Tab-separated table of C-alpha atoms and ligand atoms in Angstrom:
chain	number	residue	atom	x	y	z
X	292	MET	CA	16.839	8.157	-0.534
X	293	ALA	CA	13.443	6.686	-1.407
X	294	SER	CA	11.347	8.827	-3.726
X	295	TYR	CA	8.070	6.991	-3.302
X	296	ARG	CA	5.771	6.378	-0.379
X	297	VAL	CA	2.865	3.944	-0.071
X	298	GLU	CA	0.221	4.472	2.577
X	299	MET	CA	-2.555	2.078	3.502
X	300	ASP	CA	-5.372	2.666	5.985
X	301	ARG	CA	-6.010	-0.828	7.362
X	302	THR	CA	-9.208	0.307	9.133
X	303	MET	CA	-10.900	0.673	5.720
X	304	CYS	CA	-9.760	-2.637	4.218
X	305	ILE	CA	-12.492	-5.153	3.337
X	306	SER	CA	-9.992	-7.984	2.685
X	307	CYS	CA	-10.918	-8.390	-0.984
X	308	GLY	CA	-7.366	-9.458	-1.832
X	309	ASN	CA	-6.949	-7.299	-4.940
X	310	CYS	CA	-3.788	-5.600	-3.701
X	311	ILE	CA	-2.189	-8.922	-2.825
X	312	GLU	CA	-3.103	-10.372	-6.215
X	313	SER	CA	-1.793	-7.274	-8.012
X	314	CYS	CA	1.287	-6.715	-5.922
X	315	PRO	CA	2.439	-9.592	-3.734
X	316	ASP	CA	5.874	-7.978	-3.467
X	317	ILE	CA	4.364	-5.402	-1.124
X	318	TRP	CA	1.109	-6.777	0.318
X	319	GLU	CA	0.103	-9.920	2.182
X	320	PHE	CA	-2.728	-10.992	4.448
X	321	ALA	CA	-1.784	-10.568	8.087
X	322	ASP	CA	-2.826	-12.949	10.861
X	323	ASP	CA	-5.893	-10.783	11.570
X	324	GLY	CA	-7.208	-11.484	8.035
X	325	ILE	CA	-6.666	-7.931	6.845
X	326	SER	CA	-4.231	-6.999	4.113
X	327	SER	CA	-0.965	-5.619	5.359
X	328	ILE	CA	2.129	-3.974	3.890
X	329	LYS	CA	5.119	-6.272	4.234
X	330	ASP	CA	7.850	-4.889	6.469
X	331	PRO	CA	6.359	-1.377	6.780
X	332	ASP	CA	8.458	1.605	7.824
X	333	SER	CA	5.598	2.789	10.023
X	334	ASN	CA	2.979	0.441	11.429
X	335	GLY	CA	-0.453	0.941	12.943
X	336	ASP	CA	-3.922	1.662	11.575
X	337	VAL	CA	-2.130	3.486	8.760
X	338	GLN	CA	0.931	1.732	7.424
X	339	ILE	CA	3.642	3.527	5.492
X	340	LYS	CA	6.421	2.099	3.348
X	341	TYR	CA	9.106	4.006	1.465
X	342	LEU	CA	10.157	2.675	-1.938
X	343	ASP	CA	12.979	3.372	-4.363
X	344	ASN	CA	10.711	2.451	-7.249
X	345	LEU	CA	6.993	2.009	-7.662
X	346	LEU	CA	7.055	-1.733	-8.306
X	347	CYS	CA	3.382	-2.757	-8.648
X	348	SER	CA	2.078	-0.342	-6.004
X	349	VAL	CA	0.063	1.793	-8.433
X	350	ASP	CA	-1.750	-1.268	-9.797
X	351	ALA	CA	-2.667	-2.271	-6.269
X	352	ALA	CA	-3.926	1.190	-5.362
X	353	GLU	CA	-6.002	1.441	-8.525
X	354	ARG	CA	-7.660	-1.919	-7.827
X	355	CYS	CA	-8.555	-1.199	-4.213
X	356	PRO	CA	-12.374	-0.843	-4.119
X	357	VAL	CA	-12.369	1.251	-0.956
X	358	LEU	CA	-9.455	3.491	-1.986
X	359	CYS	CA	-7.484	2.882	1.168
X	360	ILE	CA	-4.133	2.665	-0.652
X	361	HIS	CA	-2.372	5.825	-1.785
X	362	VAL	CA	0.950	6.217	-3.566
X	363	PHE	CA	3.046	9.373	-3.457
X	364	GLU	CA	6.089	10.566	-5.392
X	365	ASP	CA	7.760	12.950	-2.994
X	366	ASP	CA	4.665	14.767	-1.705
X	367	ASN	CA	2.617	14.437	-4.893
X	368	GLU	CA	-0.189	11.880	-4.754
X	369	LEU	CA	-0.049	9.610	-7.819
X	370	VAL	CA	-3.099	7.544	-6.937
G	544	SF4	S1	-7.416	-3.979	-2.324
G	544	SF4	FE1	-7.985	-2.596	-0.656
G	544	SF4	S2	-9.781	-3.541	0.303
G	544	SF4	FE2	-8.824	-5.093	-0.982
G	544	SF4	S3	-7.458	-6.243	0.418
G	544	SF4	FE3	-6.257	-4.618	-0.540
G	544	SF4	S4	-6.355	-2.865	0.857
G	544	SF4	FE4	-7.999	-4.283	1.410
């Protein structure tokens, strides 16, 4: 069972590209020009993806200027 969860509020995204540069395994620009989590487990204004390991998700969250990416280990927010 996945221990980690990434959440992204797409309504806040300013399309700076930092998350995609930091972590292309997880993020990409969608057709609407806004960053998007690849293959999310839950989709909508807030996307959610469950991970077995953090990959580069923390780097992406730390580089987001509008703080719309959050990473959790179980229910503890890491960033
Ligand atoms: S770093 Fe934040 S603001 Fe920049 S593209 Fe990613 S989600 Fe959007």
